[in-house]
Amino acid sequence: NADVMQNPRHLVRRRGQEARLRCSPMKGHSHVYWYRQLPEEGLKFMVYLQKENIIDESGMPKERFSAEFPKEGPSILRIQQVVRGDSAAYFCASSLGVDTQYFGPGTRLTVL
Amino acid sequence: GQQVMQIPQYQHVQEGEDFTTYCNSSTTLSNIQWYKQRPGGHPVFLIQLVKSGEVKKQKRLTFQFGEAKKNSSLHITATQTTDVGTYFCAGKIGAGSQGNLIFGKGTKLSVKP
């Protein structure tokens, strides 16, 4: 499958639990971006990674959120001690170079 | 901070009417991209504009990039129900791998049959 893959597609967590969101970029893409989208709102940039490096994390909350893109395996967005306000759709996108981004189907996180 | 403003936020049209969404940046852009997100779906890349004054067409869709590379528009002629969705512009500020895309908040288009 050549598309950007994200899993799980839907994730339900209780307050205080951890959420792990995975993103497998399109084959050959080494640039990964994470975005958050609240209902009826636009995409908010969170973090931009290249293999093993965080290039720009200016959109990521300083606490509880972290991201990685290891040499092998998918990129992971990790949210510790989730709160209700973390409920949103989280999209990852990948690109070959620095331009056109191809989006995955998203993970819809619900915090109870 | 750097912003990309998009208007209108919502647009309701009758099928067959035209539709336009506008995107404005406070900063000169190196390029601008347009994406479409269907309800419940994910953003899908439509097009990229790079040159000052560039105009590109895709069937009923016309994309323009302003002369100053600070604004852009997407125009749909004779809308159809399949055009329903949210249209996002995304401006690239800065060159090379350090330049990030900044998305507008999108224009949500609804089409009444």
mmCIF file with all atom_site columns, C-alpha atoms in Angstrom:
data_model
loop_
_atom_site.group_PDB
_atom_site.id
_atom_site.type_symbol
_atom_site.label_atom_id
_atom_site.label_alt_id
_atom_site.label_comp_id
_atom_site.label_asym_id
_atom_site.label_entity_id
_atom_site.label_seq_id
_atom_site.pdbx_PDB_ins_code
_atom_site.Cartn_x
_atom_site.Cartn_y
_atom_site.Cartn_z
_atom_site.occupancy
_atom_site.B_iso_or_equiv
_atom_site.pdbx_formal_charge
_atom_site.auth_seq_id
_atom_site.auth_comp_id
_atom_site.auth_asym_id
_atom_site.auth_atom_id
_atom_site.pdbx_PDB_model_num
ATOM 1   C CA . ASN A 1 1   ? 0.000   0.000  0.000   1.00 0.00 ? 1   ASN A CA 1
ATOM 2   C CA . ALA A 1 2   ? 1.571   3.224  -1.126  1.00 0.00 ? 2   ALA A CA 1
ATOM 3   C CA . ASP A 1 3   ? -0.644  5.495  0.976   1.00 0.00 ? 3   ASP A CA 1
ATOM 4   C CA . VAL A 1 4   ? 0.122   7.138  4.280   1.00 0.00 ? 4   VAL A CA 1
ATOM 5   C CA . MET A 1 5   ? -1.104  4.808  6.995   1.00 0.00 ? 5   MET A CA 1
ATOM 6   C CA . GLN A 1 6   ? -2.298  5.801  10.427  1.00 0.00 ? 6   GLN A CA 1
ATOM 7   C CA . ASN A 1 7   ? -3.454  3.612  13.252  1.00 0.00 ? 7   ASN A CA 1
ATOM 8   C CA . PRO A 1 8   ? -5.543  3.284  15.123  1.00 0.00 ? 8   PRO A CA 1
ATOM 9   C CA . ARG A 1 9   ? -8.271  5.093  13.203  1.00 0.00 ? 9   ARG A CA 1
ATOM 10  C CA . HIS A 1 10  ? -10.259 5.618  16.379  1.00 0.00 ? 10  HIS A CA 1
ATOM 11  C CA . LEU A 1 11  ? -8.880  5.682  19.899  1.00 0.00 ? 11  LEU A CA 1
ATOM 12  C CA . VAL A 1 12  ? -10.792 6.072  23.148  1.00 0.00 ? 12  VAL A CA 1
ATOM 13  C CA . ARG A 1 13  ? -8.942  6.876  26.329  1.00 0.00 ? 13  ARG A CA 1
ATOM 14  C CA . ARG A 1 14  ? -9.938  7.847  29.849  1.00 0.00 ? 14  ARG A CA 1
ATOM 15  C CA . ARG A 1 15  ? -8.483  10.956 31.421  1.00 0.00 ? 15  ARG A CA 1
ATOM 16  C CA . GLY A 1 16  ? -4.973  10.317 32.684  1.00 0.00 ? 16  GLY A CA 1
ATOM 17  C CA . GLN A 1 17  ? -4.184  7.479  30.285  1.00 0.00 ? 17  GLN A CA 1
ATOM 18  C CA . GLU A 1 18  ? -1.625  7.569  27.506  1.00 0.00 ? 18  GLU A CA 1
ATOM 19  C CA . ALA A 1 19  ? -2.412  7.755  23.807  1.00 0.00 ? 19  ALA A CA 1
ATOM 20  C CA . ARG A 1 20  ? -0.033  6.485  21.135  1.00 0.00 ? 20  ARG A CA 1
ATOM 21  C CA . LEU A 1 21  ? -0.732  7.378  17.552  1.00 0.00 ? 21  LEU A CA 1
ATOM 22  C CA . ARG A 1 22  ? 1.219   5.779  14.728  1.00 0.00 ? 22  ARG A CA 1
ATOM 23  C CA . CYS A 1 23  ? 1.979   6.989  11.251  1.00 0.00 ? 23  CYS A CA 1
ATOM 24  C CA . SER A 1 24  ? 3.681   5.097  8.456   1.00 0.00 ? 24  SER A CA 1
ATOM 25  C CA . PRO A 1 25  ? 4.673   7.518  5.722   1.00 0.00 ? 25  PRO A CA 1
ATOM 26  C CA . MET A 1 26  ? 4.315   6.886  2.038   1.00 0.00 ? 26  MET A CA 1
ATOM 27  C CA . LYS A 1 27  ? 7.062   4.635  0.680   1.00 0.00 ? 27  LYS A CA 1
ATOM 28  C CA . GLY A 1 28  ? 10.232  6.604  0.097   1.00 0.00 ? 28  GLY A CA 1
ATOM 29  C CA . HIS A 1 29  ? 9.107   9.619  2.132   1.00 0.00 ? 29  HIS A CA 1
ATOM 30  C CA . SER A 1 30  ? 11.403  10.704 4.920   1.00 0.00 ? 30  SER A CA 1
ATOM 31  C CA . HIS A 1 31  ? 9.520   13.827 6.047   1.00 0.00 ? 31  HIS A CA 1
ATOM 32  C CA . VAL A 1 32  ? 6.619   13.447 8.474   1.00 0.00 ? 32  VAL A CA 1
ATOM 33  C CA . TYR A 1 33  ? 4.295   16.112 9.848   1.00 0.00 ? 33  TYR A CA 1
ATOM 34  C CA . TRP A 1 34  ? 1.676   15.895 12.572  1.00 0.00 ? 34  TRP A CA 1
ATOM 35  C CA . TYR A 1 35  ? -1.409  18.112 12.703  1.00 0.00 ? 35  TYR A CA 1
ATOM 36  C CA . ARG A 1 36  ? -4.333  18.420 15.084  1.00 0.00 ? 36  ARG A CA 1
ATOM 37  C CA . GLN A 1 37  ? -7.827  19.289 13.917  1.00 0.00 ? 37  GLN A CA 1
ATOM 38  C CA . LEU A 1 38  ? -10.642 20.209 16.269  1.00 0.00 ? 38  LEU A CA 1
ATOM 39  C CA . PRO A 1 39  ? -14.227 19.814 15.018  1.00 0.00 ? 39  PRO A CA 1
ATOM 40  C CA . GLU A 1 40  ? -15.167 22.489 12.495  1.00 0.00 ? 40  GLU A CA 1
ATOM 41  C CA . GLU A 1 41  ? -11.676 23.968 12.625  1.00 0.00 ? 41  GLU A CA 1
ATOM 42  C CA . GLY A 1 42  ? -8.582  24.015 10.461  1.00 0.00 ? 42  GLY A CA 1
ATOM 43  C CA . LEU A 1 43  ? -5.386  22.063 10.717  1.00 0.00 ? 43  LEU A CA 1
ATOM 44  C CA . LYS A 1 44  ? -2.972  23.122 13.398  1.00 0.00 ? 44  LYS A CA 1
ATOM 45  C CA . PHE A 1 45  ? 0.653   22.210 12.794  1.00 0.00 ? 45  PHE A CA 1
ATOM 46  C CA . MET A 1 46  ? 2.265   20.350 15.662  1.00 0.00 ? 46  MET A CA 1
ATOM 47  C CA . VAL A 1 47  ? 5.613   18.893 14.662  1.00 0.00 ? 47  VAL A CA 1
ATOM 48  C CA . TYR A 1 48  ? 7.800   18.159 11.665  1.00 0.00 ? 48  TYR A CA 1
ATOM 49  C CA . LEU A 1 49  ? 10.250  15.289 11.700  1.00 0.00 ? 49  LEU A CA 1
ATOM 50  C CA . GLN A 1 50  ? 12.769  13.696 9.415   1.00 0.00 ? 50  GLN A CA 1
ATOM 51  C CA . LYS A 1 51  ? 14.228  10.302 10.127  1.00 0.00 ? 51  LYS A CA 1
ATOM 52  C CA . GLU A 1 52  ? 15.433  10.301 13.750  1.00 0.00 ? 52  GLU A CA 1
ATOM 53  C CA . ASN A 1 53  ? 15.329  14.108 13.950  1.00 0.00 ? 53  ASN A CA 1
ATOM 54  C CA . ILE A 1 54  ? 12.782  16.647 15.115  1.00 0.00 ? 54  ILE A CA 1
ATOM 55  C CA . ILE A 1 55  ? 13.058  19.582 12.729  1.00 0.00 ? 55  ILE A CA 1
ATOM 56  C CA . ASP A 1 56  ? 10.323  21.840 14.074  1.00 0.00 ? 56  ASP A CA 1
ATOM 57  C CA . GLU A 1 57  ? 8.170   21.250 17.135  1.00 0.00 ? 57  GLU A CA 1
ATOM 58  C CA . SER A 1 58  ? 6.945   24.798 17.496  1.00 0.00 ? 58  SER A CA 1
ATOM 59  C CA . GLY A 1 59  ? 3.302   23.736 17.373  1.00 0.00 ? 59  GLY A CA 1
ATOM 60  C CA . MET A 1 60  ? 3.516   21.056 19.989  1.00 0.00 ? 60  MET A CA 1
ATOM 61  C CA . PRO A 1 61  ? 2.460   21.668 23.595  1.00 0.00 ? 61  PRO A CA 1
ATOM 62  C CA . LYS A 1 62  ? 5.504   21.710 25.865  1.00 0.00 ? 62  LYS A CA 1
ATOM 63  C CA . GLU A 1 63  ? 4.087   19.187 28.279  1.00 0.00 ? 63  GLU A CA 1
ATOM 64  C CA . ARG A 1 64  ? 2.605   15.727 27.815  1.00 0.00 ? 64  ARG A CA 1
ATOM 65  C CA . PHE A 1 65  ? 3.187   15.615 24.042  1.00 0.00 ? 65  PHE A CA 1
ATOM 66  C CA . SER A 1 66  ? 6.153   14.026 22.303  1.00 0.00 ? 66  SER A CA 1
ATOM 67  C CA . ALA A 1 67  ? 6.913   12.726 18.835  1.00 0.00 ? 67  ALA A CA 1
ATOM 68  C CA . GLU A 1 68  ? 9.529   10.515 17.297  1.00 0.00 ? 68  GLU A CA 1
ATOM 69  C CA . PHE A 1 69  ? 10.385  9.086  13.918  1.00 0.00 ? 69  PHE A CA 1
ATOM 70  C CA . PRO A 1 70  ? 12.863  6.265  14.468  1.00 0.00 ? 70  PRO A CA 1
ATOM 71  C CA . LYS A 1 71  ? 15.204  4.863  11.875  1.00 0.00 ? 71  LYS A CA 1
ATOM 72  C CA . GLU A 1 72  ? 12.993  1.812  11.587  1.00 0.00 ? 72  GLU A CA 1
ATOM 73  C CA . GLY A 1 73  ? 9.252   1.778  12.024  1.00 0.00 ? 73  GLY A CA 1
ATOM 74  C CA . PRO A 1 74  ? 6.493   4.347  12.062  1.00 0.00 ? 74  PRO A CA 1
ATOM 75  C CA . SER A 1 75  ? 6.427   7.823  13.494  1.00 0.00 ? 75  SER A CA 1
ATOM 76  C CA . ILE A 1 76  ? 4.772   7.960  16.900  1.00 0.00 ? 76  ILE A CA 1
ATOM 77  C CA . LEU A 1 77  ? 2.866   10.835 18.472  1.00 0.00 ? 77  LEU A CA 1
ATOM 78  C CA . ARG A 1 78  ? 2.564   10.219 22.178  1.00 0.00 ? 78  ARG A CA 1
ATOM 79  C CA . ILE A 1 79  ? 0.202   12.033 24.510  1.00 0.00 ? 79  ILE A CA 1
ATOM 80  C CA . GLN A 1 80  ? 0.663   11.340 28.189  1.00 0.00 ? 80  GLN A CA 1
ATOM 81  C CA . GLN A 1 81  ? -2.011  11.851 30.856  1.00 0.00 ? 81  GLN A CA 1
ATOM 82  C CA . VAL A 1 82  ? -4.669  12.768 28.322  1.00 0.00 ? 82  VAL A CA 1
ATOM 83  C CA . VAL A 1 83  ? -7.305  15.373 29.159  1.00 0.00 ? 83  VAL A CA 1
ATOM 84  C CA . ARG A 1 84  ? -10.692 16.027 27.547  1.00 0.00 ? 84  ARG A CA 1
ATOM 85  C CA . GLY A 1 85  ? -9.229  18.931 25.577  1.00 0.00 ? 85  GLY A CA 1
ATOM 86  C CA . ASP A 1 86  ? -6.958  16.494 23.733  1.00 0.00 ? 86  ASP A CA 1
ATOM 87  C CA . SER A 1 87  ? -9.991  15.039 21.941  1.00 0.00 ? 87  SER A CA 1
ATOM 88  C CA . ALA A 1 88  ? -9.461  15.798 18.273  1.00 0.00 ? 88  ALA A CA 1
ATOM 89  C CA . ALA A 1 89  ? -8.510  14.293 14.939  1.00 0.00 ? 89  ALA A CA 1
ATOM 90  C CA . TYR A 1 90  ? -4.774  13.883 14.558  1.00 0.00 ? 90  TYR A CA 1
ATOM 91  C CA . PHE A 1 91  ? -3.485  13.748 11.009  1.00 0.00 ? 91  PHE A CA 1
ATOM 92  C CA . CYS A 1 92  ? -0.063  12.881 9.866   1.00 0.00 ? 92  CYS A CA 1
ATOM 93  C CA . ALA A 1 93  ? 1.300   13.771 6.466   1.00 0.00 ? 93  ALA A CA 1
ATOM 94  C CA . SER A 1 94  ? 4.430   12.740 4.660   1.00 0.00 ? 94  SER A CA 1
ATOM 95  C CA . SER A 1 95  ? 6.438   14.242 1.864   1.00 0.00 ? 95  SER A CA 1
ATOM 96  C CA . LEU A 1 96  ? 9.301   13.254 -0.350  1.00 0.00 ? 96  LEU A CA 1
ATOM 97  C CA . GLY A 1 97  ? 10.982  16.615 -0.202  1.00 0.00 ? 97  GLY A CA 1
ATOM 98  C CA . VAL A 1 98  ? 9.851   19.812 1.379   1.00 0.00 ? 98  VAL A CA 1
ATOM 99  C CA . ASP A 1 99  ? 6.671   20.489 -0.519  1.00 0.00 ? 99  ASP A CA 1
ATOM 100 C CA . THR A 1 100 ? 3.536   18.520 -1.287  1.00 0.00 ? 100 THR A CA 1
ATOM 101 C CA . GLN A 1 101 ? 2.235   16.710 1.758   1.00 0.00 ? 101 GLN A CA 1
ATOM 102 C CA . TYR A 1 102 ? 0.165   13.564 1.524   1.00 0.00 ? 102 TYR A CA 1
ATOM 103 C CA . PHE A 1 103 ? -2.171  13.040 4.416   1.00 0.00 ? 103 PHE A CA 1
ATOM 104 C CA . GLY A 1 104 ? -3.134  9.873  6.209   1.00 0.00 ? 104 GLY A CA 1
ATOM 105 C CA . PRO A 1 105 ? -6.736  9.074  7.164   1.00 0.00 ? 105 PRO A CA 1
ATOM 106 C CA . GLY A 1 106 ? -6.256  10.423 10.674  1.00 0.00 ? 106 GLY A CA 1
ATOM 107 C CA . THR A 1 107 ? -6.716  9.091  14.181  1.00 0.00 ? 107 THR A CA 1
ATOM 108 C CA . ARG A 1 108 ? -9.788  10.325 15.976  1.00 0.00 ? 108 ARG A CA 1
ATOM 109 C CA . LEU A 1 109 ? -9.009  10.508 19.669  1.00 0.00 ? 109 LEU A CA 1
ATOM 110 C CA . THR A 1 110 ? -11.817 10.660 22.193  1.00 0.00 ? 110 THR A CA 1
ATOM 111 C CA . VAL A 1 111 ? -11.003 11.271 25.836  1.00 0.00 ? 111 VAL A CA 1
ATOM 112 C CA . LEU A 1 112 ? -13.729 10.268 28.257  1.00 0.00 ? 112 LEU A CA 1
ATOM 113 C CA . GLY B 2 1   ? 3.203   35.505 14.068  1.00 0.00 ? 1   GLY B CA 1
ATOM 114 C CA . GLN B 2 2   ? 2.969   34.332 10.516  1.00 0.00 ? 2   GLN B CA 1
ATOM 115 C CA . GLN B 2 3   ? -0.599  33.780 9.486   1.00 0.00 ? 3   GLN B CA 1
ATOM 116 C CA . VAL B 2 4   ? -2.581  32.620 6.534   1.00 0.00 ? 4   VAL B CA 1
ATOM 117 C CA . MET B 2 5   ? -6.100  33.992 6.551   1.00 0.00 ? 5   MET B CA 1
ATOM 118 C CA . GLN B 2 6   ? -8.835  32.361 4.540   1.00 0.00 ? 6   GLN B CA 1
ATOM 119 C CA . ILE B 2 7   ? -12.298 33.713 3.754   1.00 0.00 ? 7   ILE B CA 1
ATOM 120 C CA . PRO B 2 8   ? -15.136 33.074 3.829   1.00 0.00 ? 8   PRO B CA 1
ATOM 121 C CA . GLN B 2 9   ? -15.350 30.516 6.606   1.00 0.00 ? 9   GLN B CA 1
ATOM 122 C CA . TYR B 2 10  ? -18.570 29.057 5.198   1.00 0.00 ? 10  TYR B CA 1
ATOM 123 C CA . GLN B 2 11  ? -20.241 29.251 1.819   1.00 0.00 ? 11  GLN B CA 1
ATOM 124 C CA . HIS B 2 12  ? -23.621 27.845 0.892   1.00 0.00 ? 12  HIS B CA 1
ATOM 125 C CA . VAL B 2 13  ? -24.445 27.763 -2.801  1.00 0.00 ? 13  VAL B CA 1
ATOM 126 C CA . GLN B 2 14  ? -27.114 26.373 -5.050  1.00 0.00 ? 14  GLN B CA 1
ATOM 127 C CA . GLU B 2 15  ? -25.880 23.689 -7.404  1.00 0.00 ? 15  GLU B CA 1
ATOM 128 C CA . GLY B 2 16  ? -24.705 25.360 -10.587 1.00 0.00 ? 16  GLY B CA 1
ATOM 129 C CA . GLU B 2 17  ? -23.569 28.573 -8.899  1.00 0.00 ? 17  GLU B CA 1
ATOM 130 C CA . ASP B 2 18  ? -19.939 29.589 -8.773  1.00 0.00 ? 18  ASP B CA 1
ATOM 131 C CA . PHE B 2 19  ? -17.802 29.582 -5.638  1.00 0.00 ? 19  PHE B CA 1
ATOM 132 C CA . THR B 2 20  ? -14.613 31.384 -4.668  1.00 0.00 ? 20  THR B CA 1
ATOM 133 C CA . THR B 2 21  ? -12.409 31.166 -1.599  1.00 0.00 ? 21  THR B CA 1
ATOM 134 C CA . TYR B 2 22  ? -9.602  33.590 -0.856  1.00 0.00 ? 22  TYR B CA 1
ATOM 135 C CA . CYS B 2 23  ? -6.361  33.179 0.991   1.00 0.00 ? 23  CYS B CA 1
ATOM 136 C CA . ASN B 2 24  ? -4.138  35.990 2.288   1.00 0.00 ? 24  ASN B CA 1
ATOM 137 C CA . SER B 2 25  ? -0.767  35.869 3.954   1.00 0.00 ? 25  SER B CA 1
ATOM 138 C CA . SER B 2 26  ? 0.962   38.491 6.045   1.00 0.00 ? 26  SER B CA 1
ATOM 139 C CA . THR B 2 27  ? 4.256   37.281 4.605   1.00 0.00 ? 27  THR B CA 1
ATOM 140 C CA . THR B 2 28  ? 5.501   36.575 1.084   1.00 0.00 ? 28  THR B CA 1
ATOM 141 C CA . LEU B 2 29  ? 5.098   32.907 0.331   1.00 0.00 ? 29  LEU B CA 1
ATOM 142 C CA . SER B 2 30  ? 7.516   30.679 -1.539  1.00 0.00 ? 30  SER B CA 1
ATOM 143 C CA . ASN B 2 31  ? 4.554   28.641 -2.737  1.00 0.00 ? 31  ASN B CA 1
ATOM 144 C CA . ILE B 2 32  ? 0.932   27.975 -1.931  1.00 0.00 ? 32  ILE B CA 1
ATOM 145 C CA . GLN B 2 33  ? -0.923  24.708 -1.942  1.00 0.00 ? 33  GLN B CA 1
ATOM 146 C CA . TRP B 2 34  ? -4.606  23.881 -1.926  1.00 0.00 ? 34  TRP B CA 1
ATOM 147 C CA . TYR B 2 35  ? -6.216  20.896 -0.265  1.00 0.00 ? 35  TYR B CA 1
ATOM 148 C CA . LYS B 2 36  ? -9.755  19.538 -0.128  1.00 0.00 ? 36  LYS B CA 1
ATOM 149 C CA . GLN B 2 37  ? -11.202 17.667 2.817   1.00 0.00 ? 37  GLN B CA 1
ATOM 150 C CA . ARG B 2 38  ? -14.484 15.865 2.393   1.00 0.00 ? 38  ARG B CA 1
ATOM 151 C CA . PRO B 2 39  ? -16.733 15.522 5.474   1.00 0.00 ? 39  PRO B CA 1
ATOM 152 C CA . GLY B 2 40  ? -15.242 12.858 7.716   1.00 0.00 ? 40  GLY B CA 1
ATOM 153 C CA . GLY B 2 41  ? -12.215 12.505 5.461   1.00 0.00 ? 41  GLY B CA 1
ATOM 154 C CA . HIS B 2 42  ? -8.660  13.700 5.342   1.00 0.00 ? 42  HIS B CA 1
ATOM 155 C CA . PRO B 2 43  ? -7.076  16.566 3.416   1.00 0.00 ? 43  PRO B CA 1
ATOM 156 C CA . VAL B 2 44  ? -6.219  15.683 -0.159  1.00 0.00 ? 44  VAL B CA 1
ATOM 157 C CA . PHE B 2 45  ? -3.697  17.670 -2.150  1.00 0.00 ? 45  PHE B CA 1
ATOM 158 C CA . LEU B 2 46  ? -5.174  19.525 -5.119  1.00 0.00 ? 46  LEU B CA 1
ATOM 159 C CA . ILE B 2 47  ? -2.454  21.756 -6.528  1.00 0.00 ? 47  ILE B CA 1
ATOM 160 C CA . GLN B 2 48  ? 0.641   23.814 -5.866  1.00 0.00 ? 48  GLN B CA 1
ATOM 161 C CA . LEU B 2 49  ? 1.363   27.300 -7.207  1.00 0.00 ? 49  LEU B CA 1
ATOM 162 C CA . VAL B 2 50  ? 4.890   28.619 -7.210  1.00 0.00 ? 50  VAL B CA 1
ATOM 163 C CA . LYS B 2 51  ? 5.265   31.531 -9.608  1.00 0.00 ? 51  LYS B CA 1
ATOM 164 C CA . SER B 2 52  ? 4.074   35.083 -9.125  1.00 0.00 ? 52  SER B CA 1
ATOM 165 C CA . GLY B 2 53  ? 0.786   35.595 -10.996 1.00 0.00 ? 53  GLY B CA 1
ATOM 166 C CA . GLU B 2 54  ? 0.463   31.899 -11.789 1.00 0.00 ? 54  GLU B CA 1
ATOM 167 C CA . VAL B 2 55  ? -2.922  30.551 -12.872 1.00 0.00 ? 55  VAL B CA 1
ATOM 168 C CA . LYS B 2 56  ? -3.699  26.851 -13.082 1.00 0.00 ? 56  LYS B CA 1
ATOM 169 C CA . LYS B 2 57  ? -6.884  25.065 -14.039 1.00 0.00 ? 57  LYS B CA 1
ATOM 170 C CA . GLN B 2 58  ? -8.257  21.655 -13.180 1.00 0.00 ? 58  GLN B CA 1
ATOM 171 C CA . LYS B 2 59  ? -11.549 21.136 -15.011 1.00 0.00 ? 59  LYS B CA 1
ATOM 172 C CA . ARG B 2 60  ? -13.982 23.497 -13.232 1.00 0.00 ? 60  ARG B CA 1
ATOM 173 C CA . LEU B 2 61  ? -11.395 24.656 -10.678 1.00 0.00 ? 61  LEU B CA 1
ATOM 174 C CA . THR B 2 62  ? -9.194  27.704 -11.285 1.00 0.00 ? 62  THR B CA 1
ATOM 175 C CA . PHE B 2 63  ? -6.328  28.537 -8.936  1.00 0.00 ? 63  PHE B CA 1
ATOM 176 C CA . GLN B 2 64  ? -4.506  31.862 -8.880  1.00 0.00 ? 64  GLN B CA 1
ATOM 177 C CA . PHE B 2 65  ? -1.398  33.071 -7.095  1.00 0.00 ? 65  PHE B CA 1
ATOM 178 C CA . GLY B 2 66  ? -1.089  36.818 -6.640  1.00 0.00 ? 66  GLY B CA 1
ATOM 179 C CA . GLU B 2 67  ? 1.648   38.948 -8.155  1.00 0.00 ? 67  GLU B CA 1
ATOM 180 C CA . ALA B 2 68  ? 3.088   39.709 -4.723  1.00 0.00 ? 68  ALA B CA 1
ATOM 181 C CA . LYS B 2 69  ? 2.869   36.029 -3.731  1.00 0.00 ? 69  LYS B CA 1
ATOM 182 C CA . LYS B 2 70  ? 0.862   36.953 -0.675  1.00 0.00 ? 70  LYS B CA 1
ATOM 183 C CA . ASN B 2 71  ? -2.593  35.919 -1.786  1.00 0.00 ? 71  ASN B CA 1
ATOM 184 C CA . SER B 2 72  ? -4.330  33.191 -3.689  1.00 0.00 ? 72  SER B CA 1
ATOM 185 C CA . SER B 2 73  ? -7.801  32.163 -4.742  1.00 0.00 ? 73  SER B CA 1
ATOM 186 C CA . LEU B 2 74  ? -9.672  29.052 -5.753  1.00 0.00 ? 74  LEU B CA 1
ATOM 187 C CA . HIS B 2 75  ? -12.682 29.465 -7.998  1.00 0.00 ? 75  HIS B CA 1
ATOM 188 C CA . ILE B 2 76  ? -15.111 26.679 -8.836  1.00 0.00 ? 76  ILE B CA 1
ATOM 189 C CA . THR B 2 77  ? -17.390 27.195 -11.828 1.00 0.00 ? 77  THR B CA 1
ATOM 190 C CA . ALA B 2 78  ? -20.869 25.685 -11.791 1.00 0.00 ? 78  ALA B CA 1
ATOM 191 C CA . THR B 2 79  ? -20.610 23.839 -8.499  1.00 0.00 ? 79  THR B CA 1
ATOM 192 C CA . GLN B 2 80  ? -21.793 20.267 -8.176  1.00 0.00 ? 80  GLN B CA 1
ATOM 193 C CA . THR B 2 81  ? -22.766 18.297 -5.078  1.00 0.00 ? 81  THR B CA 1
ATOM 194 C CA . THR B 2 82  ? -19.471 16.426 -5.361  1.00 0.00 ? 82  THR B CA 1
ATOM 195 C CA . ASP B 2 83  ? -17.668 19.707 -4.624  1.00 0.00 ? 83  ASP B CA 1
ATOM 196 C CA . VAL B 2 84  ? -18.929 19.637 -1.028  1.00 0.00 ? 84  VAL B CA 1
ATOM 197 C CA . GLY B 2 85  ? -16.136 19.792 1.529   1.00 0.00 ? 85  GLY B CA 1
ATOM 198 C CA . THR B 2 86  ? -13.674 22.123 3.181   1.00 0.00 ? 86  THR B CA 1
ATOM 199 C CA . TYR B 2 87  ? -11.024 23.782 1.030   1.00 0.00 ? 87  TYR B CA 1
ATOM 200 C CA . PHE B 2 88  ? -7.765  24.695 2.712   1.00 0.00 ? 88  PHE B CA 1
ATOM 201 C CA . CYS B 2 89  ? -4.976  26.832 1.418   1.00 0.00 ? 89  CYS B CA 1
ATOM 202 C CA . ALA B 2 90  ? -1.507  26.260 2.848   1.00 0.00 ? 90  ALA B CA 1
ATOM 203 C CA . GLY B 2 91  ? 1.304   28.707 2.405   1.00 0.00 ? 91  GLY B CA 1
ATOM 204 C CA . LYS B 2 92  ? 4.946   27.790 2.494   1.00 0.00 ? 92  LYS B CA 1
ATOM 205 C CA . ILE B 2 93  ? 7.025   30.407 4.233   1.00 0.00 ? 93  ILE B CA 1
ATOM 206 C CA . GLY B 2 94  ? 10.747  30.044 3.836   1.00 0.00 ? 94  GLY B CA 1
ATOM 207 C CA . ALA B 2 95  ? 12.735  27.873 1.520   1.00 0.00 ? 95  ALA B CA 1
ATOM 208 C CA . GLY B 2 96  ? 14.288  24.497 1.873   1.00 0.00 ? 96  GLY B CA 1
ATOM 209 C CA . SER B 2 97  ? 13.506  21.861 4.419   1.00 0.00 ? 97  SER B CA 1
ATOM 210 C CA . GLN B 2 98  ? 13.059  24.356 7.228   1.00 0.00 ? 98  GLN B CA 1
ATOM 211 C CA . GLY B 2 99  ? 10.060  25.994 5.623   1.00 0.00 ? 99  GLY B CA 1
ATOM 212 C CA . ASN B 2 100 ? 6.751   24.800 6.988   1.00 0.00 ? 100 ASN B CA 1
ATOM 213 C CA . LEU B 2 101 ? 3.274   24.906 5.591   1.00 0.00 ? 101 LEU B CA 1
ATOM 214 C CA . ILE B 2 102 ? 0.867   27.183 7.393   1.00 0.00 ? 102 ILE B CA 1
ATOM 215 C CA . PHE B 2 103 ? -2.726  26.229 6.809   1.00 0.00 ? 103 PHE B CA 1
ATOM 216 C CA . GLY B 2 104 ? -5.637  28.597 6.596   1.00 0.00 ? 104 GLY B CA 1
ATOM 217 C CA . LYS B 2 105 ? -8.725  27.683 8.628   1.00 0.00 ? 105 LYS B CA 1
ATOM 218 C CA . GLY B 2 106 ? -10.512 26.558 5.501   1.00 0.00 ? 106 GLY B CA 1
ATOM 219 C CA . THR B 2 107 ? -13.712 27.417 3.685   1.00 0.00 ? 107 THR B CA 1
ATOM 220 C CA . LYS B 2 108 ? -16.505 24.942 4.175   1.00 0.00 ? 108 LYS B CA 1
ATOM 221 C CA . LEU B 2 109 ? -18.588 24.632 1.031   1.00 0.00 ? 109 LEU B CA 1
ATOM 222 C CA . SER B 2 110 ? -22.085 23.221 1.015   1.00 0.00 ? 110 SER B CA 1
ATOM 223 C CA . VAL B 2 111 ? -23.993 22.746 -2.219  1.00 0.00 ? 111 VAL B CA 1
ATOM 224 C CA . LYS B 2 112 ? -27.762 22.552 -2.312  1.00 0.00 ? 112 LYS B CA 1
ATOM 225 C CA . PRO B 2 113 ? -29.050 20.321 -5.128  1.00 0.00 ? 113 PRO B CA 1
#
